[in-house]
Amino acid sequence: MAEEKKGFFKRLVSGLTKTRDNIVAGFDSIFKGYSSIDDDFYEELEEILIMGDIGINATTAILENLKAQVAEKHIKDPMECKQLLINGIKDQMRVDSMEYEFENRKSVILVIGVNGVGKTTSVGKLAGKLKDQGKKVVLAAADTFRAAAGEQLTQWANRAGVDIIGGQSGADPASVVYDAVAAAKARNADVLLCDTAGRLHNKKNLMEELRKIYRILEREYPEAYLETLVVLDGTTGQNALAQAKQFSEVANVNGIILTKLDGTAKGGIAVAIHSELDIPVKYIGVGETIDDLQKFDADAFVDALFDNSAVQSSIEA
Ligand SMILES: Nc1nc2c(ncn2[C@@H]2O[C@H](COP(=O)(O)OP(=O)(O)OP(=O)(O)O)[C@@H](O)[C@H]2O)c(=O)[nH]1
Ligand SMILES: [Mg+2]
């Protein structure tokens, strides 16, 4: 387990190289380049954070927190700000363990998101993780829109070693969920994981479809804890933030799965999403295989994003 975690951190670190290079290069020049902490120093810091896709809200909050600490601790040396800054971001990104309650309860996880962001892949990976924890998992193939969607999810079900319900294209997604609930109950499943279609819905269609699904879940499976996760593609930066916002307007979104953090220069968007929308990033994806999904770990993530020395020591370890 510790080995697996270390391996994942390495992949995260290498995945976020581009993001880190952007931010850290700027950091180094500021923290070393300024001899005193003044307005120019803060302004340059602000610019780097915003350029790193961290977003206006989060940047403002991070800087206010830093300024307060600088005043309180009478800090004079800009170099001392670096660790304060990193720690401040970690604190802001920490996810309460209560946020993973669905992992401990009988639950339904509804996975939504636009086209191609990695919903089906994430459902497959998550199924594998939960199965490894000894849970009985059932998948609902409620993407009935794309012809090959059922087959794609069936492959993931086989990889993860879990059951799958549905998959006939053209069927009503809500009726797939209905059947899947019946199967989950009959098989005494711990987790029912629902993949959904990612076609670009307009808001009205999406709302109607989700409402139908929620109604079935409420009526047929009231004992299950309901978790709605939005999948976002980490390479799309500010666009991902806009999507999260739109989904949060039509559904009660409990968390984010942020995918494709391997190789993106826009990894800072995780901080923006968390701060702007107050929705925690609960899982991150760093690749296409079943092991490439992990719970979000604020310390590991922020180190991978900002801290060259933590990154160095992990690679050497
Ligand atoms: N590099 C990388 N690729 C990923 C990751 N997650 C998903 N992908 C790839 O992204 C592509 C789309 O993934 P899907 O899971 O099919 O996305 P989807 O949201 O289900 O797509 P639709 O059902 O068509 O809306 C696939 O080629 C995946 O292998 C990730 O974390 N890293
Ligand atoms: Mg899909």
JSON list of C-alpha atoms and ligand atoms in Angstrom, two decimals, residues 113-123 125 143 146 149 152 156 195-199 231 233 258-263 284-289 292-293, ligand 1:
[
{"chain": "A", "resi": 113, "resn": "GLY", "atom": "CA", "xyz": [-19.56, 15.13, -16.98]},
{"chain": "A", "resi": 114, "resn": "VAL", "atom": "CA", "xyz": [-19.27, 16.28, -20.59]},
{"chain": "A", "resi": 115, "resn": "ASN", "atom": "CA", "xyz": [-17.94, 14.32, -23.54]},
{"chain": "A", "resi": 116, "resn": "GLY", "atom": "CA", "xyz": [-14.63, 12.56, -23.31]},
{"chain": "A", "resi": 117, "resn": "VAL", "atom": "CA", "xyz": [-13.49, 13.84, -19.91]},
{"chain": "A", "resi": 118, "resn": "GLY", "atom": "CA", "xyz": [-12.87, 10.32, -18.60]},
{"chain": "A", "resi": 119, "resn": "LYS", "atom": "CA", "xyz": [-16.14, 9.27, -16.94]},
{"chain": "A", "resi": 120, "resn": "THR", "atom": "CA", "xyz": [-16.16, 5.65, -18.09]},
{"chain": "A", "resi": 121, "resn": "THR", "atom": "CA", "xyz": [-12.46, 5.23, -17.38]},
{"chain": "A", "resi": 122, "resn": "SER", "atom": "CA", "xyz": [-12.86, 6.74, -13.91]},
{"chain": "A", "resi": 123, "resn": "VAL", "atom": "CA", "xyz": [-15.87, 4.52, -13.15]},
{"chain": "A", "resi": 125, "resn": "LYS", "atom": "CA", "xyz": [-10.79, 2.61, -12.01]},
{"chain": "A", "resi": 143, "resn": "ASP", "atom": "CA", "xyz": [-24.66, 5.78, -21.10]},
{"chain": "A", "resi": 146, "resn": "ARG", "atom": "CA", "xyz": [-23.05, 6.18, -27.55]},
{"chain": "A", "resi": 149, "resn": "ALA", "atom": "CA", "xyz": [-20.30, 2.80, -24.43]},
{"chain": "A", "resi": 152, "resn": "GLN", "atom": "CA", "xyz": [-16.28, -0.07, -23.10]},
{"chain": "A", "resi": 156, "resn": "TRP", "atom": "CA", "xyz": [-13.69, -2.15, -17.36]},
{"chain": "A", "resi": 195, "resn": "ASP", "atom": "CA", "xyz": [-21.71, 5.75, -15.75]},
{"chain": "A", "resi": 196, "resn": "THR", "atom": "CA", "xyz": [-23.69, 8.30, -17.75]},
{"chain": "A", "resi": 197, "resn": "ALA", "atom": "CA", "xyz": [-23.66, 9.75, -21.25]},
{"chain": "A", "resi": 198, "resn": "GLY", "atom": "CA", "xyz": [-21.40, 12.69, -21.93]},
{"chain": "A", "resi": 199, "resn": "ARG", "atom": "CA", "xyz": [-23.09, 14.13, -24.94]},
{"chain": "A", "resi": 231, "resn": "VAL", "atom": "CA", "xyz": [-15.55, 14.33, -13.91]},
{"chain": "A", "resi": 233, "resn": "ASP", "atom": "CA", "xyz": [-10.50, 16.95, -17.74]},
{"chain": "A", "resi": 258, "resn": "LEU", "atom": "CA", "xyz": [-10.04, 15.46, -11.99]},
{"chain": "A", "resi": 259, "resn": "THR", "atom": "CA", "xyz": [-8.51, 13.40, -14.80]},
{"chain": "A", "resi": 260, "resn": "LYS", "atom": "CA", "xyz": [-5.55, 13.57, -17.17]},
{"chain": "A", "resi": 261, "resn": "LEU", "atom": "CA", "xyz": [-3.22, 15.25, -14.73]},
{"chain": "A", "resi": 262, "resn": "ASP", "atom": "CA", "xyz": [-0.45, 13.32, -16.44]},
{"chain": "A", "resi": 263, "resn": "GLY", "atom": "CA", "xyz": [1.19, 15.80, -18.74]},
{"chain": "A", "resi": 284, "resn": "ILE", "atom": "CA", "xyz": [-7.39, 12.43, -9.44]},
{"chain": "A", "resi": 285, "resn": "GLY", "atom": "CA", "xyz": [-6.46, 10.48, -12.54]},
{"chain": "A", "resi": 286, "resn": "VAL", "atom": "CA", "xyz": [-2.93, 10.35, -13.87]},
{"chain": "A", "resi": 287, "resn": "GLY", "atom": "CA", "xyz": [-3.15, 7.80, -16.66]},
{"chain": "A", "resi": 288, "resn": "GLU", "atom": "CA", "xyz": [-5.22, 5.28, -18.53]},
{"chain": "A", "resi": 289, "resn": "THR", "atom": "CA", "xyz": [-4.74, 2.11, -16.47]},
{"chain": "A", "resi": 292, "resn": "ASP", "atom": "CA", "xyz": [-4.07, 5.46, -12.20]},
{"chain": "A", "resi": 293, "resn": "LEU", "atom": "CA", "xyz": [-6.74, 6.85, -9.89]},
{"chain": "B", "resi": 1, "resn": "LIG", "atom": "N1", "xyz": [-3.79, 10.29, -19.96]},
{"chain": "B", "resi": 1, "resn": "LIG", "atom": "C1", "xyz": [-4.98, 10.07, -19.39]},
{"chain": "B", "resi": 1, "resn": "LIG", "atom": "N2", "xyz": [-6.00, 9.68, -20.15]},
{"chain": "B", "resi": 1, "resn": "LIG", "atom": "C2", "xyz": [-7.19, 9.46, -19.55]},
{"chain": "B", "resi": 1, "resn": "LIG", "atom": "C3", "xyz": [-7.39, 9.64, -18.16]},
{"chain": "B", "resi": 1, "resn": "LIG", "atom": "N3", "xyz": [-8.68, 9.36, -17.89]},
{"chain": "B", "resi": 1, "resn": "LIG", "atom": "C4", "xyz": [-9.26, 9.04, -19.06]},
{"chain": "B", "resi": 1, "resn": "LIG", "atom": "N4", "xyz": [-8.38, 9.09, -20.08]},
{"chain": "B", "resi": 1, "resn": "LIG", "atom": "C5", "xyz": [-8.59, 8.83, -21.51]},
{"chain": "B", "resi": 1, "resn": "LIG", "atom": "O1", "xyz": [-9.53, 9.76, -22.02]},
{"chain": "B", "resi": 1, "resn": "LIG", "atom": "C6", "xyz": [-10.29, 9.16, -23.07]},
{"chain": "B", "resi": 1, "resn": "LIG", "atom": "C7", "xyz": [-11.78, 9.35, -22.79]},
{"chain": "B", "resi": 1, "resn": "LIG", "atom": "O2", "xyz": [-12.09, 8.60, -21.63]},
{"chain": "B", "resi": 1, "resn": "LIG", "atom": "P1", "xyz": [-13.55, 8.02, -21.37]},
{"chain": "B", "resi": 1, "resn": "LIG", "atom": "O3", "xyz": [-13.51, 7.39, -20.04]},
{"chain": "B", "resi": 1, "resn": "LIG", "atom": "O4", "xyz": [-14.04, 7.23, -22.51]},
{"chain": "B", "resi": 1, "resn": "LIG", "atom": "O5", "xyz": [-14.35, 9.39, -21.28]},
{"chain": "B", "resi": 1, "resn": "LIG", "atom": "P2", "xyz": [-15.93, 9.59, -21.11]},
{"chain": "B", "resi": 1, "resn": "LIG", "atom": "O6", "xyz": [-16.14, 10.81, -20.32]},
{"chain": "B", "resi": 1, "resn": "LIG", "atom": "O7", "xyz": [-16.55, 8.34, -20.62]},
{"chain": "B", "resi": 1, "resn": "LIG", "atom": "O8", "xyz": [-16.34, 9.84, -22.64]},
{"chain": "B", "resi": 1, "resn": "LIG", "atom": "P3", "xyz": [-17.86, 9.81, -23.24]},
{"chain": "B", "resi": 1, "resn": "LIG", "atom": "O9", "xyz": [-18.54, 8.64, -22.66]},
{"chain": "B", "resi": 1, "resn": "LIG", "atom": "O10", "xyz": [-17.65, 9.71, -24.71]},
{"chain": "B", "resi": 1, "resn": "LIG", "atom": "O11", "xyz": [-18.45, 11.10, -22.86]},
{"chain": "B", "resi": 1, "resn": "LIG", "atom": "C8", "xyz": [-9.86, 7.70, -23.13]},
{"chain": "B", "resi": 1, "resn": "LIG", "atom": "O12", "xyz": [-8.93, 7.55, -24.17]},
{"chain": "B", "resi": 1, "resn": "LIG", "atom": "C9", "xyz": [-9.20, 7.48, -21.77]},
{"chain": "B", "resi": 1, "resn": "LIG", "atom": "O13", "xyz": [-8.23, 6.47, -21.81]},
{"chain": "B", "resi": 1, "resn": "LIG", "atom": "C10", "xyz": [-6.26, 10.06, -17.37]},
{"chain": "B", "resi": 1, "resn": "LIG", "atom": "O14", "xyz": [-6.32, 10.27, -16.14]},
{"chain": "B", "resi": 1, "resn": "LIG", "atom": "N5", "xyz": [-5.09, 10.27, -18.04]}
]
